[in-house]
């Protein structure tokens, strides 16, 4: 069983920045992709950003240019740097890790709350 632990959420004013961290209980090398999702009250969980094993990154249209996903393999940690935060960015942010192929597996963290005040 893999555990993902998020941290770094909190209250920030609109226009401010936060950096989220997701520490995995094992090496990131075993995952094909890691991502950050968020869920606002009454809305479905949506993909914010993802980073593939080769380093390719993908972003939701709403976060492109403002958010940056990175990973530090030596620390088993994935980061999400969020700048120019807006009220619509608020929600619970979840870390996700997936392994493709015959041993397909998926793991979620418990989430970290991000609140943006206007």
PDB file of C-alpha atoms in Angstrom:
ATOM      1  CA  UNK A   1       0.000   0.000   0.000  1.00  0.00           C
ATOM      2  CA  UNK A   2       1.239   3.436  -0.961  1.00  0.00           C
ATOM      3  CA  UNK A   3       0.494   6.500   1.107  1.00  0.00           C
ATOM      4  CA  UNK A   4       0.403  10.023  -0.267  1.00  0.00           C
ATOM      5  CA  UNK A   5       0.497  12.891   2.210  1.00  0.00           C
ATOM      6  CA  UNK A   6      -0.355  16.391   1.082  1.00  0.00           C
ATOM      7  CA  UNK A   7       0.611  19.578   2.872  1.00  0.00           C
ATOM      8  CA  UNK A   8       0.872  23.283   2.240  1.00  0.00           C
ATOM      9  CA  UNK A   9      -2.750  24.264   1.968  1.00  0.00           C
ATOM     10  CA  UNK A  10      -4.180  27.212   3.818  1.00  0.00           C
ATOM     11  CA  UNK A  11      -5.803  30.592   3.540  1.00  0.00           C
ATOM     12  CA  UNK A  12      -4.414  33.058   1.034  1.00  0.00           C
ATOM     13  CA  UNK A  13      -5.601  36.323  -0.424  1.00  0.00           C
ATOM     14  CA  UNK A  14      -6.533  36.506  -4.075  1.00  0.00           C
ATOM     15  CA  UNK A  15      -3.403  37.176  -6.078  1.00  0.00           C
ATOM     16  CA  UNK A  16      -1.239  35.358  -3.565  1.00  0.00           C
ATOM     17  CA  UNK A  17       0.736  32.134  -3.806  1.00  0.00           C
ATOM     18  CA  UNK A  18       0.897  28.743  -2.144  1.00  0.00           C
ATOM     19  CA  UNK A  19       3.070  25.709  -2.650  1.00  0.00           C
ATOM     20  CA  UNK A  20       1.555  22.308  -2.069  1.00  0.00           C
ATOM     21  CA  UNK A  21       3.605  19.218  -1.378  1.00  0.00           C
ATOM     22  CA  UNK A  22       2.757  15.559  -1.834  1.00  0.00           C
ATOM     23  CA  UNK A  23       5.119  13.086  -0.221  1.00  0.00           C
ATOM     24  CA  UNK A  24       4.854   9.449  -1.264  1.00  0.00           C
ATOM     25  CA  UNK A  25       5.712   6.518   0.952  1.00  0.00           C
ATOM     26  CA  UNK A  26       7.791   4.999  -1.787  1.00  0.00           C
ATOM     27  CA  UNK A  27       9.938   6.092  -4.721  1.00  0.00           C
ATOM     28  CA  UNK A  28       8.223   8.102  -7.428  1.00  0.00           C
ATOM     29  CA  UNK A  29      10.037   6.006 -10.015  1.00  0.00           C
ATOM     30  CA  UNK A  30       7.319   3.380  -9.715  1.00  0.00           C
ATOM     31  CA  UNK A  31       4.596   5.721 -10.952  1.00  0.00           C
ATOM     32  CA  UNK A  32       3.814   6.569 -14.556  1.00  0.00           C
ATOM     33  CA  UNK A  33       2.077   9.797 -13.685  1.00  0.00           C
ATOM     34  CA  UNK A  34       1.394  11.930 -10.659  1.00  0.00           C
ATOM     35  CA  UNK A  35      -1.145  14.661 -10.517  1.00  0.00           C
ATOM     36  CA  UNK A  36      -2.969  17.232  -8.497  1.00  0.00           C
ATOM     37  CA  UNK A  37      -6.747  17.375  -8.518  1.00  0.00           C
ATOM     38  CA  UNK A  38      -9.069  19.742  -6.747  1.00  0.00           C
ATOM     39  CA  UNK A  39     -12.668  19.601  -5.665  1.00  0.00           C
ATOM     40  CA  UNK A  40     -14.749  22.621  -4.780  1.00  0.00           C
ATOM     41  CA  UNK A  41     -17.989  22.285  -2.797  1.00  0.00           C
ATOM     42  CA  UNK A  42     -20.763  20.964  -4.994  1.00  0.00           C
ATOM     43  CA  UNK A  43     -18.451  20.329  -7.908  1.00  0.00           C
ATOM     44  CA  UNK A  44     -16.746  17.291  -9.344  1.00  0.00           C
ATOM     45  CA  UNK A  45     -13.103  16.599  -8.751  1.00  0.00           C
ATOM     46  CA  UNK A  46     -11.053  18.019 -11.597  1.00  0.00           C
ATOM     47  CA  UNK A  47      -7.502  17.632 -12.810  1.00  0.00           C
ATOM     48  CA  UNK A  48      -5.308  20.643 -12.096  1.00  0.00           C
ATOM     49  CA  UNK A  49      -1.903  19.468 -13.266  1.00  0.00           C
ATOM     50  CA  UNK A  50      -0.032  16.258 -13.935  1.00  0.00           C
ATOM     51  CA  UNK A  51       3.559  15.203 -14.447  1.00  0.00           C
ATOM     52  CA  UNK A  52       4.589  12.045 -16.226  1.00  0.00           C
ATOM     53  CA  UNK A  53       7.541   9.856 -15.450  1.00  0.00           C
ATOM     54  CA  UNK A  54       9.569  11.422 -18.251  1.00  0.00           C
ATOM     55  CA  UNK A  55       8.898  14.899 -16.928  1.00  0.00           C
ATOM     56  CA  UNK A  56       6.199  15.967 -19.360  1.00  0.00           C
ATOM     57  CA  UNK A  57       3.626  18.166 -17.670  1.00  0.00           C
ATOM     58  CA  UNK A  58       0.006  18.944 -18.455  1.00  0.00           C
ATOM     59  CA  UNK A  59      -2.228  21.608 -17.009  1.00  0.00           C
ATOM     60  CA  UNK A  60      -5.882  22.434 -16.932  1.00  0.00           C
ATOM     61  CA  UNK A  61      -6.677  25.421 -19.088  1.00  0.00           C
ATOM     62  CA  UNK A  62      -7.670  27.401 -16.017  1.00  0.00           C
ATOM     63  CA  UNK A  63      -4.285  26.897 -14.351  1.00  0.00           C
ATOM     64  CA  UNK A  64      -1.920  27.092 -17.304  1.00  0.00           C
ATOM     65  CA  UNK A  65       0.625  29.830 -16.761  1.00  0.00           C
ATOM     66  CA  UNK A  66      -0.170  30.229 -13.078  1.00  0.00           C
ATOM     67  CA  UNK A  67       0.519  26.792 -11.618  1.00  0.00           C
ATOM     68  CA  UNK A  68       3.655  24.718 -11.927  1.00  0.00           C
ATOM     69  CA  UNK A  69       3.960  21.042 -11.086  1.00  0.00           C
ATOM     70  CA  UNK A  70       7.380  19.608 -10.323  1.00  0.00           C
ATOM     71  CA  UNK A  71       8.781  16.525  -8.703  1.00  0.00           C
ATOM     72  CA  UNK A  72      11.821  15.840  -6.583  1.00  0.00           C
ATOM     73  CA  UNK A  73      12.534  12.159  -6.966  1.00  0.00           C
ATOM     74  CA  UNK A  74      15.157  12.107  -4.228  1.00  0.00           C
ATOM     75  CA  UNK A  75      12.526  13.367  -1.790  1.00  0.00           C
ATOM     76  CA  UNK A  76       9.663  11.206  -3.117  1.00  0.00           C
ATOM     77  CA  UNK A  77       7.742  14.458  -3.377  1.00  0.00           C
ATOM     78  CA  UNK A  78       5.656  16.250  -5.965  1.00  0.00           C
ATOM     79  CA  UNK A  79       5.043  19.959  -5.658  1.00  0.00           C
ATOM     80  CA  UNK A  80       2.417  22.320  -6.982  1.00  0.00           C
ATOM     81  CA  UNK A  81       3.407  25.966  -7.028  1.00  0.00           C
ATOM     82  CA  UNK A  82       0.286  28.080  -7.318  1.00  0.00           C
ATOM     83  CA  UNK A  83       0.601  31.761  -8.173  1.00  0.00           C
ATOM     84  CA  UNK A  84      -1.928  34.498  -8.858  1.00  0.00           C
ATOM     85  CA  UNK A  85      -4.560  32.565  -6.984  1.00  0.00           C
ATOM     86  CA  UNK A  86      -8.199  33.296  -7.686  1.00  0.00           C
ATOM     87  CA  UNK A  87     -11.376  32.584  -5.761  1.00  0.00           C
ATOM     88  CA  UNK A  88     -12.158  29.804  -8.255  1.00  0.00           C
ATOM     89  CA  UNK A  89      -8.966  28.013  -7.226  1.00  0.00           C
ATOM     90  CA  UNK A  90     -10.362  27.275  -3.781  1.00  0.00           C
ATOM     91  CA  UNK A  91     -11.133  23.712  -2.812  1.00  0.00           C
ATOM     92  CA  UNK A  92      -9.598  20.560  -1.477  1.00  0.00           C
ATOM     93  CA  UNK A  93      -6.487  19.601  -3.402  1.00  0.00           C
ATOM     94  CA  UNK A  94      -5.707  15.923  -3.763  1.00  0.00           C
ATOM     95  CA  UNK A  95      -2.537  14.213  -4.846  1.00  0.00           C
ATOM     96  CA  UNK A  96      -2.852  11.236  -7.189  1.00  0.00           C
ATOM     97  CA  UNK A  97      -0.396   8.609  -8.356  1.00  0.00           C
ATOM     98  CA  UNK A  98      -0.933   6.002 -11.058  1.00  0.00           C
ATOM     99  CA  UNK A  99       0.897   3.062 -12.491  1.00  0.00           C
ATOM    100  CA  UNK A 100      -0.189   1.829 -15.911  1.00  0.00           C
ATOM    101  CA  UNK A 101      -0.035  -1.611 -17.483  1.00  0.00           C
ATOM    102  CA  UNK A 102      -0.910  -5.046 -16.090  1.00  0.00           C
ATOM    103  CA  UNK A 103      -0.128  -3.856 -12.570  1.00  0.00           C
ATOM    104  CA  UNK A 104      -2.369  -0.819 -12.935  1.00  0.00           C
ATOM    105  CA  UNK A 105      -2.836   0.933  -9.640  1.00  0.00           C
ATOM    106  CA  UNK A 106      -4.010   4.292  -8.371  1.00  0.00           C
ATOM    107  CA  UNK A 107      -3.556   6.061  -5.080  1.00  0.00           C
ATOM    108  CA  UNK A 108      -5.017   9.202  -3.535  1.00  0.00           C
ATOM    109  CA  UNK A 109      -3.971  11.382  -0.676  1.00  0.00           C
ATOM    110  CA  UNK A 110      -6.326  12.709   1.964  1.00  0.00           C
ATOM    111  CA  UNK A 111      -6.346  16.212   0.530  1.00  0.00           C
ATOM    112  CA  UNK A 112      -5.350  19.651   1.698  1.00  0.00           C
ATOM    113  CA  UNK A 113      -7.685  22.626   1.847  1.00  0.00           C
ATOM    114  CA  UNK A 114      -6.973  25.786  -0.111  1.00  0.00           C
ATOM    115  CA  UNK A 115      -9.052  28.837   0.680  1.00  0.00           C
ATOM    116  CA  UNK A 116      -8.758  32.027  -1.328  1.00  0.00           C
ATOM    117  CA  UNK A 117     -10.158  35.228   0.120  1.00  0.00           C
ATOM    118  CA  UNK A 118     -11.165  38.089  -2.112  1.00  0.00           C
TER     119      UNK A 118
END
